[in-house]
mmCIF file of C-alpha atoms in Angstrom:
data_model
loop_
_atom_site.group_PDB
_atom_site.id
_atom_site.type_symbol
_atom_site.label_atom_id
_atom_site.label_comp_id
_atom_site.label_asym_id
_atom_site.label_seq_id
_atom_site.Cartn_x
_atom_site.Cartn_y
_atom_site.Cartn_z
ATOM 1 C CA MET G 12 0.119 0.056 -0.070
ATOM 2 C CA LYS G 13 0.796 3.622 -0.354
ATOM 3 C CA VAL G 14 0.851 5.071 3.093
ATOM 4 C CA LEU G 15 1.348 8.632 4.194
ATOM 5 C CA VAL G 16 2.787 9.117 7.727
ATOM 6 C CA ILE G 17 2.198 12.512 9.012
ATOM 7 C CA GLY G 18 4.944 13.153 11.783
ATOM 8 C CA ALA G 19 8.715 12.332 12.356
ATOM 9 C CA GLY G 20 8.685 11.799 16.069
ATOM 10 C CA ASN G 21 9.278 8.797 17.829
ATOM 11 C CA MET G 22 5.823 7.332 16.991
ATOM 12 C CA GLY G 23 5.947 8.662 13.305
ATOM 13 C CA SER G 24 9.708 7.136 13.111
ATOM 14 C CA GLY G 25 8.508 3.467 14.172
ATOM 15 C CA PHE G 26 5.935 3.692 11.608
ATOM 16 C CA VAL G 27 7.896 4.324 9.071
ATOM 17 C CA LYS G 28 10.426 1.988 10.083
ATOM 18 C CA GLN G 29 8.050 -1.076 10.315
ATOM 19 C CA LEU G 30 5.758 -0.045 7.563
ATOM 20 C CA SER G 31 8.811 -0.052 5.071
ATOM 21 C CA ALA G 32 10.258 -3.214 6.394
ATOM 22 C CA ALA G 33 6.385 -4.627 5.785
ATOM 23 C CA GLY G 34 6.985 -3.869 1.790
ATOM 24 C CA HIS G 35 4.967 -0.705 1.972
ATOM 25 C CA GLN G 36 5.479 2.499 -0.181
ATOM 26 C CA VAL G 37 5.946 4.956 2.712
ATOM 27 C CA SER G 38 6.069 8.617 2.766
ATOM 28 C CA VAL G 39 6.666 11.098 5.569
ATOM 29 C CA THR G 40 5.737 14.390 6.437
ATOM 30 C CA ALA G 41 6.558 16.655 9.292
ATOM 31 C CA ARG G 42 6.526 20.458 10.676
ATOM 32 C CA ASN G 43 10.210 19.721 10.721
ATOM 33 C CA MET G 44 11.350 18.665 7.028
ATOM 34 C CA ALA G 45 14.773 18.007 8.195
ATOM 35 C CA LYS G 46 13.589 15.559 10.597
ATOM 36 C CA ALA G 47 11.342 13.976 8.009
ATOM 37 C CA GLN G 48 14.264 13.707 5.380
ATOM 38 C CA ALA G 49 16.120 11.728 8.061
ATOM 39 C CA VAL G 50 13.832 9.571 8.884
ATOM 40 C CA ALA G 51 12.726 8.594 5.656
ATOM 41 C CA GLN G 52 16.418 8.296 4.657
ATOM 42 C CA GLN G 53 17.363 6.053 7.627
ATOM 43 C CA TYR G 54 14.481 3.542 6.764
ATOM 44 C CA GLY G 55 14.120 3.742 2.911
ATOM 45 C CA ALA G 56 11.181 5.848 2.594
ATOM 46 C CA LYS G 57 10.647 9.360 1.009
ATOM 47 C CA ALA G 58 10.110 12.675 2.582
ATOM 48 C CA VAL G 59 7.524 14.861 1.173
ATOM 49 C CA PRO G 60 6.255 18.257 1.339
ATOM 50 C CA THR G 61 2.790 18.552 3.642
ATOM 51 C CA ALA G 62 0.791 20.251 0.866
ATOM 52 C CA GLY G 63 -0.924 17.270 -1.170
ATOM 53 C CA SER G 64 1.023 14.630 0.406
ATOM 54 C CA ALA G 65 -2.318 12.845 0.921
ATOM 55 C CA ASP G 66 -3.742 13.340 -2.177
ATOM 56 C CA GLU G 67 -2.505 9.778 -4.192
ATOM 57 C CA VAL G 68 -2.041 7.930 -1.040
ATOM 58 C CA ASP G 69 -4.300 4.473 0.428
ATOM 59 C CA ALA G 70 -4.068 5.453 3.787
ATOM 60 C CA VAL G 71 -2.613 7.891 6.241
ATOM 61 C CA VAL G 72 -1.315 7.423 9.876
ATOM 62 C CA LEU G 73 -1.706 10.507 12.160
ATOM 63 C CA ALA G 74 1.354 10.408 14.232
ATOM 64 C CA THR G 75 1.175 14.127 15.452
ATOM 65 C CA GLY G 76 0.152 15.190 19.382
ATOM 66 C CA TYR G 77 -3.379 15.258 19.975
ATOM 67 C CA GLU G 78 -3.207 19.250 19.958
ATOM 68 C CA GLN G 79 -1.706 19.319 16.437
ATOM 69 C CA ALA G 80 -3.812 16.574 14.600
ATOM 70 C CA VAL G 81 -6.530 18.666 13.074
ATOM 71 C CA GLU G 82 -4.417 21.483 11.641
ATOM 72 C CA ALA G 83 -1.730 18.597 10.545
ATOM 73 C CA LEU G 84 -4.699 16.424 8.855
ATOM 74 C CA ARG G 85 -6.239 19.539 7.038
ATOM 75 C CA GLY G 86 -2.877 20.602 5.561
ATOM 76 C CA VAL G 87 -1.912 17.074 3.793
ATOM 77 C CA GLY G 88 -4.642 17.639 0.897
ATOM 78 C CA LYS G 89 -7.280 14.947 0.041
ATOM 79 C CA VAL G 90 -8.147 12.956 3.126
ATOM 80 C CA GLN G 91 -11.831 12.609 2.380
ATOM 81 C CA GLY G 92 -12.903 9.097 2.149
ATOM 82 C CA LYS G 93 -9.412 7.580 3.063
ATOM 83 C CA PRO G 94 -8.558 5.608 6.168
ATOM 84 C CA VAL G 95 -6.891 7.495 8.469
ATOM 85 C CA ILE G 96 -5.111 5.892 11.773
ATOM 86 C CA ASP G 97 -5.223 8.084 14.703
ATOM 87 C CA ILE G 98 -2.849 7.347 17.242
ATOM 88 C CA THR G 99 -3.113 10.388 19.574
ATOM 89 C CA ASN G 100 -3.995 10.745 22.997
ATOM 90 C CA PRO G 101 -5.319 13.853 24.675
ATOM 91 C CA LEU G 102 -2.862 13.791 27.341
ATOM 92 C CA THR G 103 -2.377 16.446 30.099
ATOM 93 C CA ALA G 104 1.188 18.040 30.423
ATOM 94 C CA ASP G 105 2.512 15.557 32.928
ATOM 95 C CA TYR G 106 1.360 12.824 30.591
ATOM 96 C CA MET G 107 -0.279 11.181 33.872
ATOM 97 C CA GLY G 108 -3.988 12.222 32.722
ATOM 98 C CA LEU G 109 -6.368 12.947 29.753
ATOM 99 C CA THR G 110 -7.674 16.137 28.483
ATOM 100 C CA VAL G 111 -10.550 14.476 26.777
ATOM 101 C CA GLY G 112 -13.076 11.604 28.129
ATOM 102 C CA HIS G 113 -16.288 10.307 29.043
ATOM 103 C CA SER G 114 -18.771 11.683 26.794
ATOM 104 C CA THR G 115 -16.605 12.184 23.840
ATOM 105 C CA SER G 116 -12.627 11.268 22.734
ATOM 106 C CA ALA G 117 -9.902 12.674 20.781
ATOM 107 C CA ALA G 118 -10.585 10.204 17.762
ATOM 108 C CA GLU G 119 -14.101 11.674 17.639
ATOM 109 C CA GLN G 120 -13.221 15.241 17.978
ATOM 110 C CA ILE G 121 -10.497 14.886 15.000
ATOM 111 C CA ALA G 122 -13.239 13.203 13.098
ATOM 112 C CA GLN G 123 -15.681 15.768 13.582
ATOM 113 C CA ALA G 124 -13.311 18.552 12.788
ATOM 114 C CA VAL G 125 -12.364 17.086 9.658
ATOM 115 C CA PRO G 126 -15.391 15.729 7.902
ATOM 116 C CA GLY G 127 -15.361 12.852 5.419
ATOM 117 C CA VAL G 128 -12.089 11.219 7.021
ATOM 118 C CA GLU G 129 -12.456 7.504 7.655
ATOM 119 C CA LEU G 130 -10.855 7.737 10.957
ATOM 120 C CA VAL G 131 -9.696 4.637 12.888
ATOM 121 C CA LYS G 132 -8.422 4.941 16.264
ATOM 122 C CA GLY G 133 -5.777 2.444 16.532
ATOM 123 C CA PHE G 134 -1.852 1.766 17.917
ATOM 124 C CA ASN G 135 -2.595 4.377 20.561
ATOM 125 C CA THR G 136 -2.092 1.682 23.361
ATOM 126 C CA LEU G 137 1.363 1.002 22.322
ATOM 127 C CA PHE G 138 4.961 2.802 23.516
ATOM 128 C CA ALA G 139 7.057 4.267 20.612
ATOM 129 C CA GLN G 140 9.710 1.713 21.778
ATOM 130 C CA VAL G 141 7.294 -0.976 21.230
ATOM 131 C CA LEU G 142 6.342 -0.265 18.066
ATOM 132 C CA ALA G 143 10.142 0.443 17.017
ATOM 133 C CA ALA G 144 11.356 -2.725 18.235
ATOM 134 C CA GLY G 145 8.846 -4.972 16.376
ATOM 135 C CA SER G 146 5.799 -6.478 16.922
ATOM 136 C CA THR G 147 6.616 -9.240 19.728
ATOM 137 C CA LEU G 148 7.420 -8.719 23.466
ATOM 138 C CA ASN G 149 8.929 -11.700 25.334
ATOM 139 C CA GLY G 150 7.699 -13.952 22.384
ATOM 140 C CA GLN G 151 4.047 -12.839 22.501
ATOM 141 C CA LYS G 152 2.607 -10.823 19.601
ATOM 142 C CA VAL G 153 1.655 -7.333 20.694
ATOM 143 C CA THR G 154 -2.212 -6.351 20.478
ATOM 144 C CA VAL G 155 -3.265 -3.327 18.304
ATOM 145 C CA PHE G 156 -7.065 -2.414 19.188
ATOM 146 C CA LEU G 157 -9.258 -0.462 16.247
ATOM 147 C CA ALA G 158 -11.955 1.144 16.629
ATOM 148 C CA SER G 159 -14.066 2.941 13.823
ATOM 149 C CA ASP G 160 -17.346 3.556 12.252
ATOM 150 C CA SER G 161 -16.091 2.514 8.716
ATOM 151 C CA GLU G 162 -15.407 -0.997 8.374
ATOM 152 C CA ARG G 163 -13.393 -0.615 4.794
ATOM 153 C CA ALA G 164 -10.947 1.790 6.916
ATOM 154 C CA LYS G 165 -10.799 -0.642 9.798
ATOM 155 C CA GLN G 166 -10.181 -3.325 7.533
ATOM 156 C CA THR G 167 -7.129 -1.383 5.569
ATOM 157 C CA ALA G 168 -5.866 -0.765 9.164
ATOM 158 C CA ARG G 169 -6.033 -4.418 10.145
ATOM 159 C CA THR G 170 -4.233 -5.043 6.755
ATOM 160 C CA LEU G 171 -1.192 -2.864 7.749
ATOM 161 C CA ALA G 172 -1.261 -3.864 11.418
ATOM 162 C CA GLU G 173 -0.935 -7.647 10.559
ATOM 163 C CA SER G 174 1.373 -6.923 7.681
ATOM 164 C CA MET G 175 3.760 -5.570 10.050
ATOM 165 C CA GLY G 176 3.221 -8.555 12.476
ATOM 166 C CA PHE G 177 0.854 -7.447 14.937
ATOM 167 C CA ALA G 178 -2.097 -9.016 16.750
ATOM 168 C CA VAL G 179 -5.371 -7.275 16.085
ATOM 169 C CA VAL G 180 -8.475 -6.737 18.358
ATOM 170 C CA ASP G 181 -11.841 -5.192 16.797
ATOM 171 C CA ALA G 182 -12.723 -2.762 19.426
ATOM 172 C CA GLY G 183 -16.028 -1.634 17.484
ATOM 173 C CA GLY G 184 -17.238 1.825 16.730
ATOM 174 C CA LEU G 185 -15.537 5.065 16.906
ATOM 175 C CA LYS G 186 -17.072 6.055 20.007
ATOM 176 C CA ASN G 187 -15.136 3.175 21.843
ATOM 177 C CA ALA G 188 -12.040 5.305 21.333
ATOM 178 C CA ARG G 189 -13.338 6.322 24.709
ATOM 179 C CA TYR G 190 -12.183 3.600 26.320
ATOM 180 C CA LEU G 191 -8.978 2.906 24.360
ATOM 181 C CA GLU G 192 -7.483 6.503 25.067
ATOM 182 C CA PRO G 193 -7.972 5.344 28.777
ATOM 183 C CA VAL G 194 -6.273 2.185 28.669
ATOM 184 C CA ALA G 195 -3.303 4.275 26.739
ATOM 185 C CA GLY G 196 -3.341 6.458 29.936
ATOM 186 C CA LEU G 197 -3.146 3.438 32.256
ATOM 187 C CA ASN G 198 -0.427 1.903 30.303
ATOM 188 C CA ILE G 199 1.641 5.431 30.305
ATOM 189 C CA TYR G 200 1.112 5.866 34.081
ATOM 190 C CA LEU G 201 2.145 1.793 34.478
ATOM 191 C CA GLY G 202 5.095 2.686 32.352
ATOM 192 C CA TYR G 203 6.478 5.778 33.778
ATOM 193 C CA GLY G 204 4.702 6.405 36.785
ATOM 194 C CA ALA G 205 4.924 2.807 38.399
ATOM 195 C CA GLY G 206 8.300 2.532 36.940
ATOM 196 C CA LEU G 207 7.492 -0.613 34.774
ATOM 197 C CA GLY G 208 9.524 0.748 31.654
ATOM 198 C CA THR G 209 8.250 1.216 28.311
ATOM 199 C CA SER G 210 8.595 -2.740 27.243
ATOM 200 C CA ILE G 211 5.120 -3.183 27.950
ATOM 201 C CA ALA G 212 1.731 -3.297 26.038
ATOM 202 C CA PRO G 213 -1.894 -4.122 26.977
ATOM 203 C CA THR G 214 -3.499 -7.233 25.317
ATOM 204 C CA TRP G 215 -6.765 -9.401 25.636
ATOM 205 C CA ILE G 216 -6.451 -12.742 26.883
ATOM 206 C CA SER G 217 -8.981 -15.391 24.897
ATOM 207 C CA LYS G 218 -9.371 -18.988 25.320
ATOM 208 C CA ASN G 219 -10.388 -19.441 21.740
#
């Protein structure tokens, strides 16, 4: 697939690395183009100017902070009707709480602000260190939870996640991002607040 990654920070870099390794045609754009170019060069991707960068791609990974997400998505061109994977979490300044929750979610707010996008909440429960290291921890596949109102977009996100080696759990409609974002908050607390480190990830156990 042709995939655009918006953002060249730790998560964006991890996506560029893993998507490229999985054989996808990856482009990356960011506010800091020098950073985008460095990431692209490191992982065999292509750094592209922000304007129009989404026009010809099959899917978009929104790897910015929540506060920058809407502006970033509006700036990349034609995103209407395209699968957009939103990895953001609406974190407080100390990373120990959420600024949005209960009756809405970051994902719903982004979808409302950019009409026509087929938004999928996903990968937000992973630390960047886990994403960069690959799809397994202690020999077990890491789980990616996906929530969306678009089955087509969710299937695209599933295909991308599985191509990178991750296990996928269908988390229902986009409103269930209201649950996934607090799960990410708990993971961040356990990693930093409780001192478990960043080599952890939530999963769901089934006997089937």
